[in-house]
Amino acid sequence: DLHLLVRPIPGGISGIARLADLHDRITTPLTWGLSVDRFAYQLITRLRSDFTLADHVIHLRPWSEEQIGEFVQNRCELAELEVDFSKVKIPRQYMDVAQDEIEDRNRIGIYTMLTALSRGNPSIAIRLFADSITIAEDGSAEATLPANRDDQLFKNRSINLLLVLRVIAQVELITFDDIVSNLHFEPSVITSSLQCAMQNKWVEERNGRYRISWPWFRVITQILGRQNLLAGVRQENS
């Protein structure tokens, strides 16, 4: 993953520079395939405008409702998990009246909601679905409505917190020291912001590195985009 070579500090793209140099020195015809998050791509192109390692840039399109539904079904089959959709109450705007059976209506309604809430991102959709499953007293799995993350929780939050979230979103996985080096804030300010973010489950820590949690990724990047703090965000209609 190309963006894992990026650190948002002075000299932070030296890893990419070494990769580009290696690419230039290899004379054998090769096809290079590199993946990069779109927010990190914006950061890379701004830090290194002459970076031309990629001859072709392919943007992955959001998945359709049919693809999200098939993906969820396949994952349930792999896990040997039978989910009961008969008891969930689907909001009217998501109800598929073309289906005769109530369970089919509810299941497709859930897929519609997952697609809308994730904006076609399969990783977010499957996590939203997993979080929405409850286990009944008899051990059976029942579907509930996927959570609609409320961006009002970020209203009147400090700019320090938003800037910490931005640098994490740009790099995906980042150490505490790199956050401090990027923002030049006092470590106590970074610590306070991270504690708030982790208490609200907006950010998760993994092996000493921080990342935006998948259930909140879409909401947070949308908020940062509206605040002109993050480039490359496709804004939604209100």
GROMACS .gro file of C-alpha atoms in nm:
model
  238
    1ASP     CA    1   0.000   0.000   0.000
    2LEU     CA    2   0.162   0.320  -0.122
    3HIS     CA    3   0.020   0.545   0.149
    4LEU     CA    4   0.192   0.344   0.421
    5LEU     CA    5   0.520   0.495   0.297
    6VAL     CA    6   0.397   0.844   0.389
    7ARG     CA    7   0.463   1.024   0.717
    8PRO     CA    8   0.307   1.369   0.757
    9ILE     CA    9   0.630   1.532   0.875
   10PRO     CA   10   0.920   1.710   0.700
   11GLY     CA   11   1.091   1.447   0.488
   12GLY     CA   12   0.796   1.216   0.541
   13ILE     CA   13   0.780   1.103   0.178
   14SER     CA   14   1.139   0.979   0.167
   15GLY     CA   15   1.004   0.624   0.146
   16ILE     CA   16   0.818   0.707  -0.173
   17ALA     CA   17   1.123   0.887  -0.308
   18ARG     CA   18   1.331   0.572  -0.260
   19LEU     CA   19   1.062   0.367  -0.431
   20ALA     CA   20   1.055   0.609  -0.725
   21ASP     CA   21   1.433   0.590  -0.750
   22LEU     CA   22   1.418   0.209  -0.752
   23HIS     CA   23   1.154   0.225  -1.023
   24ASP     CA   24   1.376   0.447  -1.239
   25ARG     CA   25   1.681   0.222  -1.198
   26ILE     CA   26   1.505  -0.100  -1.300
   27THR     CA   27   1.529  -0.148  -1.676
   28THR     CA   28   1.341  -0.477  -1.699
   29PRO     CA   29   0.981  -0.422  -1.821
   30LEU     CA   30   0.757  -0.456  -1.518
   31THR     CA   31   0.402  -0.365  -1.426
   32TRP     CA   32   0.378  -0.197  -1.088
   33GLY     CA   33   0.050  -0.196  -0.899
   34LEU     CA   34   0.018   0.041  -0.604
   35SER     CA   35  -0.286   0.117  -0.388
   36VAL     CA   36  -0.341   0.443  -0.203
   37ASP     CA   37  -0.623   0.598  -0.003
   38ARG     CA   38  -0.762   0.903  -0.183
   39PHE     CA   39  -0.690   1.133   0.111
   40ALA     CA   40  -0.329   1.017   0.127
   41TYR     CA   41  -0.309   1.060  -0.252
   42GLN     CA   42  -0.407   1.425  -0.212
   43LEU     CA   43  -0.138   1.464   0.053
   44ILE     CA   44   0.127   1.299  -0.165
   45THR     CA   45   0.053   1.511  -0.470
   46ARG     CA   46   0.064   1.828  -0.263
   47LEU     CA   47   0.391   1.740  -0.093
   48ARG     CA   48   0.554   1.610  -0.410
   49SER     CA   49   0.403   1.770  -0.721
   50ASP     CA   50   0.669   1.610  -0.941
   51PHE     CA   51   0.579   1.260  -0.825
   52THR     CA   52   0.497   1.078  -1.150
   53LEU     CA   53   0.554   0.713  -1.065
   54ALA     CA   54   0.199   0.627  -1.172
   55ASP     CA   55   0.125   0.633  -1.546
   56HIS     CA   56  -0.240   0.546  -1.487
   57VAL     CA   57  -0.460   0.626  -1.188
   58ILE     CA   58  -0.770   0.411  -1.138
   59HIS     CA   59  -1.035   0.538  -0.897
   60LEU     CA   60  -1.240   0.261  -0.734
   61ARG     CA   61  -1.611   0.325  -0.769
   62PRO     CA   62  -1.856   0.286  -0.480
   63TRP     CA   63  -2.030  -0.050  -0.472
   64SER     CA   64  -2.392  -0.077  -0.579
   65GLU     CA   65  -2.673  -0.192  -0.352
   66GLU     CA   66  -2.676  -0.528  -0.531
   67GLN     CA   67  -2.302  -0.572  -0.475
   68ILE     CA   68  -2.329  -0.478  -0.107
   69GLY     CA   69  -2.618  -0.723  -0.060
   70GLU     CA   70  -2.433  -1.006  -0.232
   71PHE     CA   71  -2.123  -0.932  -0.026
   72VAL     CA   72  -2.318  -0.950   0.302
   73GLN     CA   73  -2.487  -1.275   0.197
   74ASN     CA   74  -2.153  -1.432   0.102
   75ARG     CA   75  -1.997  -1.334   0.433
   76CYS     CA   76  -2.291  -1.480   0.625
   77GLU     CA   77  -2.262  -1.805   0.431
   78LEU     CA   78  -1.888  -1.825   0.497
   79ALA     CA   79  -1.952  -1.774   0.868
   80GLU     CA   80  -2.241  -2.026   0.857
   81LEU     CA   81  -2.458  -1.753   1.006
   82GLU     CA   82  -2.833  -1.747   0.946
   83VAL     CA   83  -2.974  -1.404   1.024
   84ASP     CA   84  -3.345  -1.355   1.094
   85PHE     CA   85  -3.475  -1.040   0.920
   86SER     CA   86  -3.842  -1.095   1.002
   87LYS     CA   87  -3.861  -0.885   1.321
   88VAL     CA   88  -3.677  -0.568   1.219
   89LYS     CA   89  -3.891  -0.264   1.134
   90ILE     CA   90  -3.757  -0.099   0.820
   91PRO     CA   91  -3.822   0.275   0.770
   92ARG     CA   92  -4.074   0.327   0.493
   93GLN     CA   93  -3.831   0.501   0.259
   94TYR     CA   94  -3.611   0.189   0.257
   95MET     CA   95  -3.891  -0.066   0.222
   96ASP     CA   96  -3.890  -0.272  -0.099
   97VAL     CA   97  -4.262  -0.316  -0.168
   98ALA     CA   98  -4.188  -0.529  -0.475
   99GLN     CA   99  -4.106  -0.824  -0.248
  100ASP     CA  100  -4.394  -1.045  -0.135
  101GLU     CA  101  -4.232  -1.192   0.177
  102ILE     CA  102  -4.175  -0.961   0.474
  103GLU     CA  103  -3.833  -1.112   0.544
  104ASP     CA  104  -3.724  -1.042   0.185
  105ARG     CA  105  -3.851  -0.685   0.215
  106ASN     CA  106  -3.663  -0.634   0.537
  107ARG     CA  107  -3.342  -0.792   0.412
  108ILE     CA  108  -3.332  -0.578   0.099
  109GLY     CA  109  -3.424  -0.274   0.310
  110ILE     CA  110  -3.123  -0.344   0.532
  111TYR     CA  111  -2.899  -0.370   0.225
  112THR     CA  112  -3.034  -0.036   0.100
  113MET     CA  113  -2.959   0.127   0.435
  114LEU     CA  114  -2.610  -0.024   0.448
  115THR     CA  115  -2.533   0.108   0.100
  116ALA     CA  116  -2.657   0.457   0.187
  117LEU     CA  117  -2.481   0.478   0.523
  118SER     CA  118  -2.151   0.345   0.388
  119ARG     CA  119  -2.174   0.535   0.058
  120GLY     CA  120  -2.092   0.211  -0.119
  121ASN     CA  121  -1.784   0.126   0.085
  122PRO     CA  122  -1.798  -0.253   0.143
  123SER     CA  123  -1.564  -0.247   0.444
  124ILE     CA  124  -1.783   0.005   0.625
  125ALA     CA  125  -2.103  -0.171   0.517
  126ILE     CA  126  -2.001  -0.512   0.651
  127ARG     CA  127  -1.894  -0.361   0.984
  128LEU     CA  128  -2.222  -0.174   1.017
  129PHE     CA  129  -2.405  -0.499   0.945
  130ALA     CA  130  -2.198  -0.697   1.196
  131ASP     CA  131  -2.260  -0.436   1.466
  132SER     CA  132  -2.635  -0.446   1.399
  133ILE     CA  133  -2.674  -0.821   1.460
  134THR     CA  134  -2.808  -0.923   1.800
  135ILE     CA  135  -2.814  -1.270   1.954
  136ALA     CA  136  -3.151  -1.379   2.094
  137GLU     CA  137  -3.197  -1.590   2.407
  138ASP     CA  138  -3.226  -1.905   2.198
  139GLY     CA  139  -2.892  -1.830   2.032
  140SER     CA  140  -3.034  -1.723   1.696
  141ALA     CA  141  -2.903  -1.415   1.515
  142GLU     CA  142  -3.148  -1.132   1.452
  143ALA     CA  143  -3.103  -0.827   1.232
  144THR     CA  144  -3.159  -0.477   1.370
  145LEU     CA  145  -3.131  -0.139   1.200
  146PRO     CA  146  -2.770  -0.038   1.126
  147ALA     CA  147  -2.656   0.261   1.328
  148ASN     CA  148  -2.674   0.601   1.162
  149ARG     CA  149  -2.369   0.782   1.298
  150ASP     CA  150  -2.467   1.133   1.406
  151ASP     CA  151  -2.237   1.411   1.289
  152GLN     CA  152  -2.395   1.642   1.548
  153LEU     CA  153  -2.161   1.482   1.801
  154PHE     CA  154  -1.883   1.687   1.639
  155LYS     CA  155  -2.067   2.017   1.671
  156ASN     CA  156  -1.858   2.277   1.858
  157ARG     CA  157  -1.565   2.037   1.891
  158SER     CA  158  -1.226   2.207   1.918
  159ILE     CA  159  -1.018   2.273   1.610
  160ASN     CA  160  -0.736   2.081   1.782
  161LEU     CA  161  -0.946   1.764   1.778
  162LEU     CA  162  -1.043   1.813   1.414
  163LEU     CA  163  -0.680   1.864   1.312
  164VAL     CA  164  -0.577   1.547   1.493
  165LEU     CA  165  -0.852   1.358   1.310
  166ARG     CA  166  -0.737   1.507   0.981
  167VAL     CA  167  -0.378   1.394   1.009
  168ILE     CA  168  -0.492   1.045   1.109
  169ALA     CA  169  -0.729   1.028   0.810
  170GLN     CA  170  -0.455   1.140   0.571
  171VAL     CA  171  -0.214   0.864   0.669
  172GLU     CA  172  -0.450   0.589   0.788
  173LEU     CA  173  -0.206   0.449   1.048
  174ILE     CA  174   0.007   0.695   1.243
  175THR     CA  175   0.214   0.705   1.560
  176PHE     CA  176   0.169   0.954   1.842
  177ASP     CA  177   0.513   1.105   1.774
  178ASP     CA  178   0.428   1.163   1.407
  179ILE     CA  179   0.105   1.341   1.503
  180VAL     CA  180   0.304   1.570   1.733
  181SER     CA  181   0.568   1.631   1.464
  182ASN     CA  182   0.301   1.717   1.207
  183LEU     CA  183   0.089   1.953   1.416
  184HIS     CA  184   0.358   2.095   1.647
  185PHE     CA  185   0.110   2.087   1.935
  186GLU     CA  186   0.206   2.016   2.292
  187PRO     CA  187   0.192   1.638   2.353
  188SER     CA  188  -0.070   1.698   2.624
  189VAL     CA  189  -0.303   1.856   2.365
  190ILE     CA  190  -0.262   1.554   2.135
  191THR     CA  191  -0.319   1.317   2.426
  192SER     CA  192  -0.639   1.496   2.527
  193SER     CA  193  -0.773   1.490   2.170
  194LEU     CA  194  -0.690   1.121   2.127
  195GLN     CA  195  -0.854   1.033   2.458
  196CYS     CA  196  -1.174   1.210   2.352
  197ALA     CA  197  -1.169   1.042   2.010
  198MET     CA  198  -1.107   0.697   2.154
  199GLN     CA  199  -1.373   0.733   2.425
  200ASN     CA  200  -1.625   0.807   2.150
  201LYS     CA  201  -1.482   0.521   1.938
  202TRP     CA  202  -1.397   0.761   1.655
  203VAL     CA  203  -1.034   0.647   1.664
  204GLU     CA  204  -0.881   0.312   1.749
  205GLU     CA  205  -0.525   0.224   1.850
  206ARG     CA  206  -0.341  -0.073   1.707
  207ASN     CA  207   0.016  -0.164   1.800
  208GLY     CA  208   0.104   0.193   1.889
  209ARG     CA  209  -0.059   0.345   1.581
  210TYR     CA  210  -0.388   0.529   1.549
  211ARG     CA  211  -0.651   0.509   1.278
  212ILE     CA  212  -1.005   0.634   1.216
  213SER     CA  213  -1.249   0.357   1.311
  214TRP     CA  214  -1.440   0.219   1.014
  215PRO     CA  215  -1.793   0.286   1.147
  216TRP     CA  216  -1.707   0.657   1.181
  217PHE     CA  217  -1.480   0.695   0.878
  218ARG     CA  218  -1.742   0.833   0.639
  219VAL     CA  219  -1.889   1.078   0.890
  220ILE     CA  220  -1.551   1.212   1.002
  221THR     CA  221  -1.413   1.260   0.651
  222GLN     CA  222  -1.733   1.436   0.547
  223ILE     CA  223  -1.706   1.675   0.842
  224LEU     CA  224  -1.341   1.748   0.768
  225GLY     CA  225  -1.427   1.809   0.404
  226ARG     CA  226  -1.702   2.057   0.493
  227GLN     CA  227  -1.453   2.241   0.715
  228ASN     CA  228  -1.204   2.255   0.423
  229LEU     CA  229  -0.963   2.051   0.633
  230LEU     CA  230  -0.945   1.748   0.404
  231ALA     CA  231  -0.913   1.742   0.027
  232GLY     CA  232  -1.060   1.471  -0.194
  233VAL     CA  233  -1.392   1.432  -0.008
  234ARG     CA  234  -1.702   1.374  -0.220
  235GLN     CA  235  -1.963   1.582  -0.044
  236GLU     CA  236  -2.313   1.447   0.008
  237ASN     CA  237  -2.632   1.636  -0.046
  238SER     CA  238  -2.806   1.739   0.274
   0.00000   0.00000   0.00000
